[in-house]
């Protein structure tokens, strides 16, 4: 196959267009929500104190001071342990056993908002919301940049509700890659035409975030853990409308998948997962096809609309004697030594030998020129995946045993046939002129 520089540049622009469409959506949703005044009443106390009451629709500074004094120093997670250090986080916290609130995130419509604006998830999935704790950030309080630790494999994010208390500073900052968003809820709440109201921000667990220093007043929040429920537990099946950006995504995808110069001998087109999903030994990653969230779910929905065969699969690079594999399972090679020349069997029946290539089908490194059955090409369209896993293994076959590391990368993968066998249909959501 002859390298065509001009055609490669055209295909690269198509790949960049797909990547840009997937990158355009921020990993959070935020805003303000009007709330009836009676829903802003909170009771708090513990075994050693009387029960106190605070109305967040019109709290006094003294009431906020009392609430702050009733809190414990806020902790944070390090290596699956809760620790406290005011150089990293200075705030107060109260566990759910010590307070009761009439506010309901679901009744306020926030869970529906999360589903529509953040998830883009499978239409059969509902969201389980779990109230986690109350936090009070007084003057000079803050929480440095960090990522949340999911408390269960189905936990995908957090929802923070900000009560309408007077404060300055305490901006909520989110970061992903080179992008940063700063949310000033003190200003959002004071500028809102609705009285009273709360602020809210929902975001994925793998997004870095921080609370900047509060310069005056009290910033009071409720934090909820968000989980995807099993499809069988979804209370109602709804119609999931296409996200607004799916039309701009469908157009370059259609052009890419129908271009005969893209993997002309067929192969796997891979799209890096934008969100992190939990992995472990023996997991069949095809099960994640119904658990994708955000732009991962949107990509899967567009591919389905285009009528192409796609799945979620694991890619292994440089295994043993530098072979590459595709598999449906996260393989465990740590239990016993493996011969360097026998990795096909060690990787299991689900593994397929592949050859890393560019989208035009040119192998990056030709490792199997004399193979009886040439390996299928594997080409990445978008960024490297956010969902990875690694484990050590012992490799024999040399003068002495050596320790290697098996690196698994999970992708959305399109099984692309040769051009004459491809069937791709145009999507109704494609932008005019595509």
Coordinates of C-alpha atoms in Angstrom, one line a residue:
X1 CA 0.0 0.0 0.0
X2 CA 1.4 3.4 -1.0
X3 CA 1.3 6.3 1.4
X4 CA -0.7 9.2 0.1
X5 CA 0.2 12.3 2.0
X6 CA -2.6 14.5 0.7
X7 CA -5.3 11.8 1.4
X8 CA -3.9 11.3 4.9
X9 CA -4.2 15.0 5.6
X10 CA -7.9 14.9 4.5
X11 CA -8.6 11.9 6.7
X12 CA -6.8 13.6 9.6
X13 CA -9.1 16.6 9.3
X14 CA -12.1 14.3 9.4
X15 CA -10.7 12.7 12.6
X16 CA -10.1 16.1 14.1
X17 CA -13.7 17.1 13.3
X18 CA -15.0 14.0 15.1
X19 CA -12.7 14.7 18.0
X20 CA -13.8 18.4 18.2
X21 CA -17.5 17.5 18.2
X22 CA -16.9 15.1 21.1
X23 CA -14.8 17.6 23.0
X24 CA -17.2 20.5 22.6
X25 CA -19.4 19.5 25.5
X26 CA -18.3 20.4 29.0
X27 CA -18.2 17.6 31.6
X28 CA -20.7 19.2 33.9
X29 CA -24.0 21.0 34.0
X30 CA -24.8 23.9 36.3
X31 CA -27.3 26.6 37.0
X32 CA -29.9 27.9 39.5
X33 CA -33.2 26.4 40.4
X34 CA -36.2 28.1 42.0
X35 CA -37.3 26.4 45.3
X36 CA -40.4 27.0 47.5
X37 CA -39.3 28.7 50.7
X38 CA -40.6 25.8 52.9
X39 CA -38.2 23.4 51.2
X40 CA -35.2 25.4 52.4
X41 CA -35.7 24.5 56.1
X42 CA -33.1 22.3 57.6
X43 CA -32.9 20.7 61.1
X44 CA -29.7 19.6 62.7
X45 CA -28.2 18.4 65.9
X46 CA -26.6 15.3 67.6
X47 CA -27.0 13.2 70.7
X48 CA -25.3 15.8 72.9
X49 CA -27.1 18.9 71.7
X50 CA -30.7 20.1 71.1
X51 CA -32.2 20.1 67.6
X52 CA -31.7 23.4 65.8
X53 CA -33.5 24.9 62.8
X54 CA -32.3 27.1 60.0
X55 CA -34.3 28.6 57.1
X56 CA -32.0 29.1 54.1
X57 CA -34.4 31.5 52.5
X58 CA -33.6 34.1 55.1
X59 CA -30.8 32.9 57.4
X60 CA -29.2 35.3 59.9
X61 CA -25.4 35.4 60.4
X62 CA -25.8 34.0 63.9
X63 CA -27.8 31.0 62.6
X64 CA -25.1 30.3 60.0
X65 CA -22.4 30.6 62.7
X66 CA -24.3 28.1 64.8
X67 CA -24.6 25.7 61.9
X68 CA -20.9 26.0 61.2
X69 CA -20.0 25.4 64.8
X70 CA -22.0 22.2 64.8
X71 CA -19.9 20.8 62.0
X72 CA -16.9 18.6 62.2
X73 CA -13.6 19.4 60.3
X74 CA -14.1 18.2 56.8
X75 CA -12.0 15.2 55.6
X76 CA -11.0 14.0 52.2
X77 CA -10.1 10.7 50.6
X78 CA -6.5 9.5 50.2
X79 CA -5.8 5.9 49.2
X80 CA -9.3 4.8 50.2
X81 CA -8.9 6.4 53.6
X82 CA -10.5 9.6 55.0
X83 CA -7.9 12.1 56.3
X84 CA -8.1 15.7 57.6
X85 CA -5.5 18.4 56.8
X86 CA -6.4 22.1 56.7
X87 CA -3.5 22.9 54.3
X88 CA -5.5 20.9 51.7
X89 CA -9.1 21.3 52.8
X90 CA -10.5 23.8 55.3
X91 CA -14.3 23.5 55.8
X92 CA -16.9 22.0 58.1
X93 CA -19.0 18.9 57.4
X94 CA -22.0 17.2 58.8
X95 CA -23.0 13.6 58.1
X96 CA -26.6 12.7 57.1
X97 CA -27.3 11.2 60.5
X98 CA -27.0 14.7 62.1
X99 CA -29.4 16.7 59.9
X100 CA -32.7 16.5 58.1
X101 CA -33.8 18.7 55.1
X102 CA -37.0 19.2 53.3
X103 CA -35.1 19.8 50.1
X104 CA -35.2 17.0 47.6
X105 CA -32.9 17.0 44.5
X106 CA -35.3 14.7 42.6
X107 CA -38.5 16.7 43.4
X108 CA -36.7 19.9 42.5
X109 CA -36.1 18.5 39.0
X110 CA -32.4 18.4 39.3
X111 CA -32.0 14.6 38.6
X112 CA -34.0 15.1 35.3
X113 CA -31.7 18.0 34.5
X114 CA -28.6 15.8 35.1
X115 CA -30.0 13.1 32.9
X116 CA -30.8 15.4 30.1
X117 CA -27.8 17.8 30.2
X118 CA -25.0 15.6 31.5
X119 CA -25.6 11.9 30.9
X120 CA -27.0 11.3 27.4
X121 CA -27.3 7.8 28.8
X122 CA -29.1 4.7 27.6
X123 CA -32.9 5.5 27.6
X124 CA -33.5 2.5 30.0
X125 CA -31.3 3.8 32.7
X126 CA -32.4 5.8 35.7
X127 CA -30.3 7.7 38.2
X128 CA -30.1 6.7 41.9
X129 CA -29.3 9.8 44.0
X130 CA -27.8 9.4 47.5
X131 CA -27.5 12.4 49.9
X132 CA -23.9 12.2 51.1
X133 CA -23.2 15.2 53.5
X134 CA -23.6 18.8 54.3
X135 CA -20.6 21.2 54.1
X136 CA -20.1 24.7 55.4
X137 CA -17.3 26.9 54.0
X138 CA -16.8 29.9 56.3
X139 CA -14.4 32.8 55.8
X140 CA -11.0 31.6 54.6
X141 CA -12.3 28.0 53.8
X142 CA -11.3 26.2 50.6
X143 CA -10.8 22.8 49.1
X144 CA -7.8 22.3 46.8
X145 CA -8.0 20.6 43.4
X146 CA -8.9 16.9 43.5
X147 CA -10.9 14.2 41.9
X148 CA -13.6 12.2 43.6
X149 CA -13.2 8.5 44.4
X150 CA -16.3 6.6 43.2
X151 CA -17.8 4.6 46.1
X152 CA -19.3 2.0 43.9
X153 CA -18.7 0.7 40.3
X154 CA -22.0 2.3 39.2
X155 CA -21.2 5.7 40.7
X156 CA -20.6 8.1 37.8
X157 CA -20.6 11.6 39.4
X158 CA -21.6 14.0 42.1
X159 CA -24.3 16.7 42.5
X160 CA -23.5 19.7 44.7
X161 CA -26.4 22.0 45.7
X162 CA -25.5 25.5 47.0
X163 CA -27.9 27.2 49.3
X164 CA -28.7 30.9 48.9
X165 CA -26.6 32.2 51.8
X166 CA -24.6 35.4 51.4
X167 CA -20.9 34.8 50.7
X168 CA -18.1 36.1 48.5
X169 CA -15.5 34.0 46.8
X170 CA -15.7 30.2 47.0
X171 CA -15.9 29.8 43.2
X172 CA -16.3 26.2 42.1
X173 CA -13.6 25.4 39.4
X174 CA -13.6 22.3 37.2
X175 CA -10.7 21.2 34.9
X176 CA -10.4 18.6 32.2
X177 CA -7.3 18.5 30.0
X178 CA -6.4 22.0 29.0
X179 CA -9.9 23.4 29.7
X180 CA -11.1 25.1 32.8
X181 CA -14.5 26.4 34.0
X182 CA -15.1 28.7 37.0
X183 CA -18.6 28.9 38.5
X184 CA -19.3 31.9 40.8
X185 CA -22.4 30.7 42.6
X186 CA -22.4 33.8 44.9
X187 CA -23.0 35.9 41.9
X188 CA -25.3 33.5 40.2
X189 CA -27.6 33.3 43.2
X190 CA -27.6 37.0 43.8
X191 CA -28.3 37.8 40.1
X192 CA -31.1 35.1 39.7
X193 CA -34.5 36.6 39.1
X194 CA -36.1 33.7 41.1
X195 CA -36.4 34.1 44.9
X196 CA -35.6 31.9 46.6
X197 CA -33.4 29.5 44.6
X198 CA -30.5 27.2 44.9
X199 CA -27.4 26.8 42.8
X200 CA -26.4 23.4 41.5
X201 CA -23.5 21.7 39.6
X202 CA -23.3 18.1 38.6
X203 CA -20.1 16.6 37.2
X204 CA -18.4 13.3 36.4
X205 CA -16.2 11.7 39.1
X206 CA -13.1 11.8 37.0
X207 CA -13.2 15.6 36.6
X208 CA -10.8 17.6 38.7
X209 CA -12.5 20.3 40.8
X210 CA -11.8 22.7 43.6
X211 CA -13.5 25.3 45.8
X212 CA -11.6 28.5 45.9
X213 CA -11.2 30.5 49.2
X214 CA -14.3 32.0 50.6
X215 CA -13.5 35.6 51.5
X216 CA -16.6 36.4 53.5
X217 CA -19.9 34.9 54.6
X218 CA -20.9 31.2 54.6
X219 CA -21.1 28.9 51.6
X220 CA -23.4 26.0 52.6
X221 CA -23.8 23.0 50.3
X222 CA -25.4 19.5 50.1
X223 CA -23.4 16.9 48.2
X224 CA -25.1 13.9 46.5
X225 CA -23.5 10.8 45.0
X226 CA -25.0 9.8 41.6
X227 CA -25.3 6.2 40.4
X228 CA -26.6 4.5 37.3
X229 CA -29.2 1.9 38.2
X230 CA -29.4 -1.5 36.4
X231 CA -31.7 -1.4 33.4
X232 CA -34.1 -3.8 35.1
X233 CA -34.7 -1.3 37.9
X234 CA -35.4 1.7 35.8
X235 CA -38.9 2.9 36.8
X236 CA -40.0 4.0 33.4
X237 CA -38.7 3.7 29.8
X238 CA -38.4 7.1 28.1
X239 CA -37.5 8.3 24.7
X240 CA -33.9 9.7 24.7
X241 CA -33.8 12.6 22.2
X242 CA -30.5 13.3 20.3
X243 CA -28.2 15.8 22.0
X244 CA -27.9 19.1 20.0
X245 CA -24.3 18.3 19.0
X246 CA -25.0 14.9 17.5
X247 CA -25.8 16.3 14.1
X248 CA -22.4 17.9 13.8
X249 CA -20.9 14.5 15.0
X250 CA -22.9 12.4 12.6
X251 CA -21.7 14.2 9.5
X252 CA -17.9 13.7 9.7
X253 CA -18.5 10.1 11.0
X254 CA -20.6 9.3 8.0
X255 CA -17.9 10.7 5.7
X256 CA -15.2 8.8 7.5
X257 CA -17.0 5.5 7.5
X258 CA -17.9 5.6 3.9
X259 CA -14.5 6.7 2.6
X260 CA -13.0 3.7 0.8
X261 CA -9.4 4.9 1.7
X262 CA -10.2 4.4 5.4
X263 CA -8.9 0.9 6.4
X264 CA -9.3 -0.3 2.8
X265 CA -8.7 -3.9 3.9
X266 CA -11.1 -3.6 6.8
X267 CA -10.3 -3.5 10.5
X268 CA -11.2 -1.8 13.8
X269 CA -11.7 2.0 14.1
X270 CA -11.3 3.0 17.7
X271 CA -12.6 6.0 19.6
X272 CA -11.1 6.8 23.0
X273 CA -13.6 6.8 26.0
X274 CA -14.0 10.3 27.4
X275 CA -15.1 9.1 30.8
X276 CA -13.4 6.8 33.2
X277 CA -15.2 3.4 33.9
X278 CA -14.1 0.9 36.6
X279 CA -12.0 -2.1 35.4
X280 CA -10.9 -5.3 37.0
X281 CA -9.6 -8.7 36.1
X282 CA -12.1 -10.9 34.2
X283 CA -14.5 -8.1 33.4
X284 CA -16.2 -8.4 30.0
X285 CA -16.1 -4.8 28.7
X286 CA -18.8 -5.3 26.1
X287 CA -21.2 -4.9 29.1
X288 CA -20.2 -1.3 29.2
X289 CA -22.1 -0.7 26.0
X290 CA -25.2 -0.1 28.0
X291 CA -23.5 1.9 30.7
X292 CA -21.8 4.7 28.7
X293 CA -22.4 8.2 29.8
X294 CA -21.9 11.7 28.3
X295 CA -20.3 12.0 24.9
X296 CA -19.4 8.3 25.0
X297 CA -23.1 7.5 25.0
X298 CA -23.8 10.1 22.3
X299 CA -21.1 8.6 20.1
X300 CA -22.6 5.1 20.5
X301 CA -26.1 6.4 19.7
X302 CA -24.8 8.1 16.5
X303 CA -23.0 5.0 15.4
X304 CA -26.2 3.0 15.9
X305 CA -28.1 5.5 13.9
X306 CA -25.6 5.2 11.1
X307 CA -26.3 1.4 11.1
X308 CA -22.7 0.3 11.8
X309 CA -21.5 -2.6 14.0
X310 CA -19.8 -1.2 17.1
X311 CA -18.9 -2.4 20.6
X312 CA -16.7 -1.7 23.6
X313 CA -13.4 -3.6 23.5
X314 CA -9.9 -3.8 25.1
X315 CA -6.8 -3.0 23.2
X316 CA -3.5 -4.5 24.3
X317 CA -0.2 -3.1 22.9
X318 CA 3.3 -4.6 23.0
X319 CA 2.4 -7.9 24.7
X320 CA 5.1 -10.5 25.0
X321 CA 7.1 -10.4 21.8
X322 CA 5.5 -7.0 21.0
X323 CA 2.2 -8.3 19.7
X324 CA -1.1 -6.2 19.8
X325 CA -4.4 -7.7 20.7
X326 CA -8.1 -6.9 20.8
X327 CA -10.3 -8.6 23.4
X328 CA -13.7 -8.4 25.0
X329 CA -12.2 -9.2 28.4
X330 CA -9.7 -7.8 30.8
X331 CA -7.1 -10.5 30.9
X332 CA -5.3 -11.7 34.0
X333 CA -1.8 -13.0 33.3
X334 CA -0.4 -12.6 36.8
X335 CA -1.2 -16.1 38.1
X336 CA 1.6 -18.0 36.4
X337 CA 4.6 -17.5 34.1
X338 CA 3.9 -17.4 30.3
X339 CA 6.2 -18.3 27.5
X340 CA 7.0 -15.3 25.3
X341 CA 6.1 -17.3 22.2
X342 CA 2.8 -18.5 23.4
X343 CA 0.9 -15.4 24.2
X344 CA -2.0 -16.2 21.8
X345 CA -3.1 -19.0 24.0
X346 CA -2.3 -17.1 27.2
X347 CA -4.4 -14.1 26.1
X348 CA -7.5 -16.4 25.8
X349 CA -10.0 -17.3 23.1
X350 CA -11.5 -13.9 23.1
X351 CA -8.3 -12.2 22.1
X352 CA -7.7 -11.3 18.4
X353 CA -4.2 -10.5 17.0
X354 CA -4.3 -7.0 15.5
X355 CA -1.8 -4.6 13.8
X356 CA -1.6 -1.0 14.8
X357 CA -2.2 1.2 11.8
X358 CA -3.2 4.8 10.8
X359 CA -6.7 5.4 9.5
X360 CA -5.6 5.0 5.9
X361 CA -4.6 1.4 6.7
X362 CA -0.8 1.9 6.7
X363 CA 0.7 -0.2 9.5
X364 CA 2.7 1.9 11.9
X365 CA 5.0 -1.1 12.6
X366 CA 4.8 -4.2 10.4
X367 CA 5.3 -7.1 12.8
X368 CA 3.6 -10.0 10.9
X369 CA 4.7 -9.8 7.3
X370 CA 4.6 -13.6 6.8
X371 CA 1.6 -14.5 8.8
X372 CA -0.7 -17.1 7.2
X373 CA -3.7 -15.0 8.3
X374 CA -2.7 -11.3 8.3
X375 CA -3.9 -9.5 11.5
X376 CA -6.7 -7.0 11.2
X377 CA -5.7 -3.4 11.4
X378 CA -6.5 -1.3 14.5
X379 CA -6.6 2.5 14.0
X380 CA -7.5 5.2 16.5
X381 CA -9.7 8.1 15.3
X382 CA -9.8 10.2 18.5
X383 CA -7.8 10.7 21.7
X384 CA -6.4 8.0 23.9
X385 CA -9.0 6.5 26.2
X386 CA -9.5 7.6 29.7
X387 CA -10.3 4.0 30.8
X388 CA -7.1 2.0 31.3
X389 CA -5.9 -0.9 33.5
X390 CA -2.5 -2.5 34.0
X391 CA -1.2 -5.6 35.8
X392 CA 2.2 -7.3 36.0
X393 CA 3.0 -10.7 34.5
X394 CA 6.0 -13.1 34.5
X395 CA 7.4 -13.9 31.0
X396 CA 9.7 -16.9 30.3
X397 CA 11.5 -17.9 27.1
X398 CA 14.7 -16.0 27.6
X399 CA 17.8 -16.9 29.7
X400 CA 15.8 -16.0 32.8
X401 CA 12.3 -15.0 33.6
X402 CA 11.3 -11.4 33.1
X403 CA 8.5 -9.2 34.6
X404 CA 6.3 -7.4 32.1
X405 CA 3.3 -5.2 32.4
X406 CA 0.0 -5.8 30.6
X407 CA -1.6 -2.5 29.7
X408 CA -5.3 -2.6 28.8
X409 CA -7.0 0.4 27.0
X410 CA -10.7 0.4 26.5
X411 CA -12.2 1.9 23.3
X412 CA -15.5 2.2 21.5
X413 CA -14.7 0.1 18.4
X414 CA -16.3 0.0 15.0
X415 CA -15.8 -3.3 13.1
X416 CA -15.3 -1.9 9.6
X417 CA -15.6 -4.2 6.6
X418 CA -13.9 -3.8 3.3
X419 CA -15.3 -0.8 1.3
X420 CA -17.5 -3.0 -1.0
X421 CA -19.2 -4.6 2.0
X422 CA -19.8 -1.5 4.0
X423 CA -23.4 -0.4 4.7
X424 CA -23.7 3.0 6.3
X425 CA -26.9 5.0 6.3
X426 CA -27.3 8.8 6.8
X427 CA -28.7 9.9 10.1
X428 CA -31.8 12.1 10.3
X429 CA -29.9 14.3 12.8
X430 CA -27.1 15.1 10.3
X431 CA -26.7 18.8 9.7
X432 CA -28.0 20.1 6.4
X433 CA -25.4 19.9 3.6
X434 CA -23.5 17.0 5.2

